[in-house]
PDB file of C-alpha atoms in Angstrom:
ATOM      1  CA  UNK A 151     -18.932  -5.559  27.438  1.00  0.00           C
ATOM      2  CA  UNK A 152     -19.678  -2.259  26.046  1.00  0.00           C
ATOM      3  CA  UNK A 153     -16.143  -0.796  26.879  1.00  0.00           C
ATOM      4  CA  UNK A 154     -14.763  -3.946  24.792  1.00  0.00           C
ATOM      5  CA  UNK A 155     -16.808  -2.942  22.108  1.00  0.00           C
ATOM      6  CA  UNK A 156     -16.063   0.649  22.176  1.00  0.00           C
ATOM      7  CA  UNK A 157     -11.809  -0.162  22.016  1.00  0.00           C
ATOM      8  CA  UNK A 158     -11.888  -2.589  19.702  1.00  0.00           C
ATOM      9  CA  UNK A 159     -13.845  -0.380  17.538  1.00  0.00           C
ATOM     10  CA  UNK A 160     -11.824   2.708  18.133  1.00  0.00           C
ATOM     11  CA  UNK A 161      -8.707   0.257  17.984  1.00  0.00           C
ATOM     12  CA  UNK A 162     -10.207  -0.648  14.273  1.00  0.00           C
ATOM     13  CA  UNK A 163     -10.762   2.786  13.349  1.00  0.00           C
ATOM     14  CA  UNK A 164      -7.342   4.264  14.295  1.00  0.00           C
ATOM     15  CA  UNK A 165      -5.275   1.627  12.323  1.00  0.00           C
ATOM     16  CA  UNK A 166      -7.213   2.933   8.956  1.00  0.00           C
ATOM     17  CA  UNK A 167      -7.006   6.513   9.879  1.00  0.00           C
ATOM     18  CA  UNK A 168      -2.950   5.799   9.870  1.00  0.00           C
ATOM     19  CA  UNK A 169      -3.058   2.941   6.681  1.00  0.00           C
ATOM     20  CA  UNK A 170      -1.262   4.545   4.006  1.00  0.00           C
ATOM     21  CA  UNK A 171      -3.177   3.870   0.501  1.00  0.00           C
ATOM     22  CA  UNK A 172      -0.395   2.309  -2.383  1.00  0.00           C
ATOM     23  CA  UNK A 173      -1.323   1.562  -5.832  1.00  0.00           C
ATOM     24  CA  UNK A 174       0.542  -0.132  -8.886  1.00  0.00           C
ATOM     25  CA  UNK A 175      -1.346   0.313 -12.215  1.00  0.00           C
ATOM     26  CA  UNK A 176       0.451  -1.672 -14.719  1.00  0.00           C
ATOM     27  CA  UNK A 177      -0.993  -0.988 -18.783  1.00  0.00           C
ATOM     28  CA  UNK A 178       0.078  -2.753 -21.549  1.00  0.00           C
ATOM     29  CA  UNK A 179      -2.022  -1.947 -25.177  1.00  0.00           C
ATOM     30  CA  UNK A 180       0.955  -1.475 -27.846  1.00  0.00           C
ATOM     31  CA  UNK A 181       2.788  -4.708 -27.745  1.00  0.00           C
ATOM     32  CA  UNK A 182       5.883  -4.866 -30.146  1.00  0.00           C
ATOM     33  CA  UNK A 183       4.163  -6.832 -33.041  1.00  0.00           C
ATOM     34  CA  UNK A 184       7.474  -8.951 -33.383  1.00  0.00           C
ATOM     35  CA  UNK A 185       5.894 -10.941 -30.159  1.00  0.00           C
ATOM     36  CA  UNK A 186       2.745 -11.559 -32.114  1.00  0.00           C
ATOM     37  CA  UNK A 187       0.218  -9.658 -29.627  1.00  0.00           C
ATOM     38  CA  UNK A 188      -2.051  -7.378 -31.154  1.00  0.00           C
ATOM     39  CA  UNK A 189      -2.575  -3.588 -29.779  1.00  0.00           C
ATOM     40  CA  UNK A 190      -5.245  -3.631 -27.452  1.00  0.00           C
ATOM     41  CA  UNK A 191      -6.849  -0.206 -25.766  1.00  0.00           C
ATOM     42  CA  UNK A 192      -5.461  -0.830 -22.548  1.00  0.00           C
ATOM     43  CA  UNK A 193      -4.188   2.566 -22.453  1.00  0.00           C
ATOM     44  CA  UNK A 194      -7.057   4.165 -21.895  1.00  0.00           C
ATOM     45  CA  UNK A 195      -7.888   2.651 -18.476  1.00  0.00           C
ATOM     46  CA  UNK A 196      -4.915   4.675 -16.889  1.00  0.00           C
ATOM     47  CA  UNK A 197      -6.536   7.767 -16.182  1.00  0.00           C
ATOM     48  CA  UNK A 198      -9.905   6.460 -15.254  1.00  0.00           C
ATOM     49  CA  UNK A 199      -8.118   4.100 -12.884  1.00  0.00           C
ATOM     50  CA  UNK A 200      -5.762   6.969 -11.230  1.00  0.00           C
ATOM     51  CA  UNK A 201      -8.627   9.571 -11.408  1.00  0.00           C
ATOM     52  CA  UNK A 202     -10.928   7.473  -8.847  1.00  0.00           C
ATOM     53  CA  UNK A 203      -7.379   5.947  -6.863  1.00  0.00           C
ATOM     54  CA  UNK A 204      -7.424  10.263  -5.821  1.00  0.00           C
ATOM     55  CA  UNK A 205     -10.722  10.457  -5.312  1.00  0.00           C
ATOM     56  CA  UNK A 206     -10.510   7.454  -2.979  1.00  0.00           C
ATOM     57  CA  UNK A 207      -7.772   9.450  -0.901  1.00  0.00           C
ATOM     58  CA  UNK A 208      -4.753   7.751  -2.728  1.00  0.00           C
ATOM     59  CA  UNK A 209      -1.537  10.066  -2.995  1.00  0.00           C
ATOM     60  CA  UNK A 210      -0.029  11.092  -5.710  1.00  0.00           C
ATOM     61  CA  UNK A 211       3.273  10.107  -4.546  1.00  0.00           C
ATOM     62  CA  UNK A 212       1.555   6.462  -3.672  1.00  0.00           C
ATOM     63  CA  UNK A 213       0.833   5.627  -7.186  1.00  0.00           C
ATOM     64  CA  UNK A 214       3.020   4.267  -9.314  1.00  0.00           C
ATOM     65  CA  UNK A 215       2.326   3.460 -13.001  1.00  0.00           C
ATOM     66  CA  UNK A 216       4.359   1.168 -15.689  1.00  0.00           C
ATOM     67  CA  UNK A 217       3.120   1.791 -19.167  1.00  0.00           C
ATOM     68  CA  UNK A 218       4.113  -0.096 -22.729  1.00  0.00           C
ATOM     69  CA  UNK A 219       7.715  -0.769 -22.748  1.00  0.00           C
ATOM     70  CA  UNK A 220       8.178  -0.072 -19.267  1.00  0.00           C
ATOM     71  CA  UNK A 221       5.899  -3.276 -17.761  1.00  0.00           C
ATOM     72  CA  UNK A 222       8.006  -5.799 -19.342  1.00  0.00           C
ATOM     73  CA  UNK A 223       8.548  -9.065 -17.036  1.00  0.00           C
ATOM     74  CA  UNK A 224      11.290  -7.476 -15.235  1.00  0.00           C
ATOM     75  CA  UNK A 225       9.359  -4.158 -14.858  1.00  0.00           C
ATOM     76  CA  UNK A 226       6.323  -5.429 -12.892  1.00  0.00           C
ATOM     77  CA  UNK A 227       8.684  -7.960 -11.039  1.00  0.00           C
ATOM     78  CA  UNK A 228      10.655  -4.890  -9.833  1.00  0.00           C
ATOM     79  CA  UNK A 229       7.784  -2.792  -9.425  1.00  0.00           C
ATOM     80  CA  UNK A 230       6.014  -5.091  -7.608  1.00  0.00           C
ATOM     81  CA  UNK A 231       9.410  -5.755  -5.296  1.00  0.00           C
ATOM     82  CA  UNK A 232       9.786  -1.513  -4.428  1.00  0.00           C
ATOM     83  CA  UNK A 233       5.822  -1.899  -3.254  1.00  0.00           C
ATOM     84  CA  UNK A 234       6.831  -5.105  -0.469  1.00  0.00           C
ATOM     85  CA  UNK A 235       9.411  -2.171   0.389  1.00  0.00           C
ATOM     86  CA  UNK A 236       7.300   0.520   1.388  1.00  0.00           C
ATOM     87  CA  UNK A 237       3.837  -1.367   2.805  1.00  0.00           C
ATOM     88  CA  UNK A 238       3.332  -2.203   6.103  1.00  0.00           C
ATOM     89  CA  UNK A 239       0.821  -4.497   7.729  1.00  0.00           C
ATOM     90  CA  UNK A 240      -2.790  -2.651   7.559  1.00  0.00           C
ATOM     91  CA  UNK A 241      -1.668  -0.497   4.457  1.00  0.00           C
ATOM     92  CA  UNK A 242      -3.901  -0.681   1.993  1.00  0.00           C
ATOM     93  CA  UNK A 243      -2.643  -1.983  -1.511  1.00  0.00           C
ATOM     94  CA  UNK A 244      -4.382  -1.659  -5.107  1.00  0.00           C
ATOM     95  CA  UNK A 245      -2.870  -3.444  -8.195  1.00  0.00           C
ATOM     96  CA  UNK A 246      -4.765  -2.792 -11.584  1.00  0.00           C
ATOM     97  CA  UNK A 247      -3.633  -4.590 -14.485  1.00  0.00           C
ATOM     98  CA  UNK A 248      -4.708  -4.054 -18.165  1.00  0.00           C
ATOM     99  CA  UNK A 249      -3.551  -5.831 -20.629  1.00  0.00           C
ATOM    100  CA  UNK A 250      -3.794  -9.506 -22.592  1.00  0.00           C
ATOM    101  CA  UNK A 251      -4.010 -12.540 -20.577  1.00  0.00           C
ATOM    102  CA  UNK A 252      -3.102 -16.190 -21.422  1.00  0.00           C
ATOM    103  CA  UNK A 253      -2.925 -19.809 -19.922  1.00  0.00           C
ATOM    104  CA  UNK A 254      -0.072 -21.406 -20.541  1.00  0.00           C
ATOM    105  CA  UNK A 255       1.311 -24.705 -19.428  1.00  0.00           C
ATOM    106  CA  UNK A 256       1.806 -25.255 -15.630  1.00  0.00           C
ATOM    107  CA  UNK A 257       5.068 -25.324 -14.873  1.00  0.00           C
ATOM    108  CA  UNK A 258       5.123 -26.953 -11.584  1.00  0.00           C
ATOM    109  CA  UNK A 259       2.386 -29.430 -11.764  1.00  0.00           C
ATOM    110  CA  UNK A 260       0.052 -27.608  -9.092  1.00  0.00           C
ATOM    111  CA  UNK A 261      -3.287 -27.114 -11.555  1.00  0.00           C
ATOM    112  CA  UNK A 262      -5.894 -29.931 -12.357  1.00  0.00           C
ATOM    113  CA  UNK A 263      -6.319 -28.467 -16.051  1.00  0.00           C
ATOM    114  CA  UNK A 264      -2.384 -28.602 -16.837  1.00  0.00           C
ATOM    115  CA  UNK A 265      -2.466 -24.819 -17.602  1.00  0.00           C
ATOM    116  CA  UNK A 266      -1.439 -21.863 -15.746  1.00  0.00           C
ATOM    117  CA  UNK A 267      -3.277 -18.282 -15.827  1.00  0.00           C
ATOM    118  CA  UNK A 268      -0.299 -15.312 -16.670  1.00  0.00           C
ATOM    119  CA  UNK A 269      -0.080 -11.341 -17.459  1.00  0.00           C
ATOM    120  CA  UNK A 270       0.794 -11.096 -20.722  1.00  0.00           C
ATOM    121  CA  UNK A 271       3.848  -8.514 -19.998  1.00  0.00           C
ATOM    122  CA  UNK A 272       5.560  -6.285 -22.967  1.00  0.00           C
ATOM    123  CA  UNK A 273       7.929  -8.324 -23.590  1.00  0.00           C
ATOM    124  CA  UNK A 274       5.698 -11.778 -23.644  1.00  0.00           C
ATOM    125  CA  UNK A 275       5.760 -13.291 -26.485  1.00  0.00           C
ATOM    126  CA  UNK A 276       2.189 -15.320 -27.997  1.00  0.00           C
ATOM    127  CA  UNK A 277       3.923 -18.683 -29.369  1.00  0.00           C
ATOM    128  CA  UNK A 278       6.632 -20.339 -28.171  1.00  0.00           C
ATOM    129  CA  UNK A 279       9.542 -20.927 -29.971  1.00  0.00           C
ATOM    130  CA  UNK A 280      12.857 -22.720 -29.982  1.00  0.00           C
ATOM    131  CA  UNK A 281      14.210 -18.794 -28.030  1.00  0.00           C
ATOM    132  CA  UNK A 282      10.938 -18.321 -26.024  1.00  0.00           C
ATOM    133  CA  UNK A 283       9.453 -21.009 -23.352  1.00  0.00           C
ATOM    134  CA  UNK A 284       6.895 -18.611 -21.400  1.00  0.00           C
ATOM    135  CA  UNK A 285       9.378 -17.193 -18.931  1.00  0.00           C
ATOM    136  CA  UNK A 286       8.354 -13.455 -19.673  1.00  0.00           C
ATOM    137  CA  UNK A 287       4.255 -14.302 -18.962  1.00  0.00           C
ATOM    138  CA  UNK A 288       3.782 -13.332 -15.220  1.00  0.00           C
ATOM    139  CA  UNK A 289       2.125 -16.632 -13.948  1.00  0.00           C
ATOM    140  CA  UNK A 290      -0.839 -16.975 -11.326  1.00  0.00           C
ATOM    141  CA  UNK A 291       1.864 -18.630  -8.966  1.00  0.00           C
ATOM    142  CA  UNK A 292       4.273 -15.855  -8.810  1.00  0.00           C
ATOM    143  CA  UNK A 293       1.753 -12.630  -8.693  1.00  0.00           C
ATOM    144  CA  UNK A 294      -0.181 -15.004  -5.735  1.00  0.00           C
ATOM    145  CA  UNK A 295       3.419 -14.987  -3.741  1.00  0.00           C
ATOM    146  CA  UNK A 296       3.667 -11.132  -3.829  1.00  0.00           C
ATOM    147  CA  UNK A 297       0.402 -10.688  -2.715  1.00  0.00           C
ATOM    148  CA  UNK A 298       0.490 -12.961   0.019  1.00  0.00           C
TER     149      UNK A 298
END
């Protein structure tokens, strides 16, 4: 028994010692006010957050961040798409999101309240209009699907 106990442990211990540590910060605080979002200090989480992803043996290279303009819909999507890339099973994976936040209406019928949870990307917009139906908020549905 104890020899099962000491492999599985060293088993456990060697697939973290070879994990490589990724991380996706995403920051949105200066929303163009023609979308009707107002400037939040979202900013200022991006150093904090990157400052204790290093101390916690993150690399440099490992890190990527999308600020303002940059973490439109499209942005994060993509973003999110080059991280599936480079993980591989027992990799460790950090995704830090600041930013506004909105429910909107569920789109596929799968919540009991009628209303969705999204990121509010850059390039969200608050209201919809007769132009804008909610396909730029990053829904609960979708960011669940890239993390499974």
């Amino acid at each position: 028994m104890k020899k099962i106990i000491i492999a599985f442990t060293f088993c456990f211990c060697f697939q973290f010692i070879y994990a490589e540590k990724y991380a996706l910060i995403i920051a949105v605080g200066d929303y163009p006010k023609k979308t009707g979002w107002s400037t939040i200090s979202s900013l200022n989480d991006v150093p904090l957050i990157h400052e204790t992803l290093i101390n916690q043996d993150f690399k440099e290279e490992n890190i990527s961040v999308l600020i303002n303009e940059n973490a439109t819909y499209l942005g994060i999507k993509s973003a999110l798409n080059d991280l599936l890339k480079k993980i591989k099973i027992n990799d460790i994976v950090v995704i830090h999101y600041s930013g506004h936040g909105q429910q909107i209406f569920d789109n596929n019928g799968d919540e009991i309240d009628g209303k969705d949870e999204a990121l509010v990307p850059y390039d969200a917009w608050v209201r919809y209009n007769h132009n804008y139906k909610g396909e730029n908020h990053f829904r609960d549905d979708e960011l669940g699907n890239y993390i499974t």
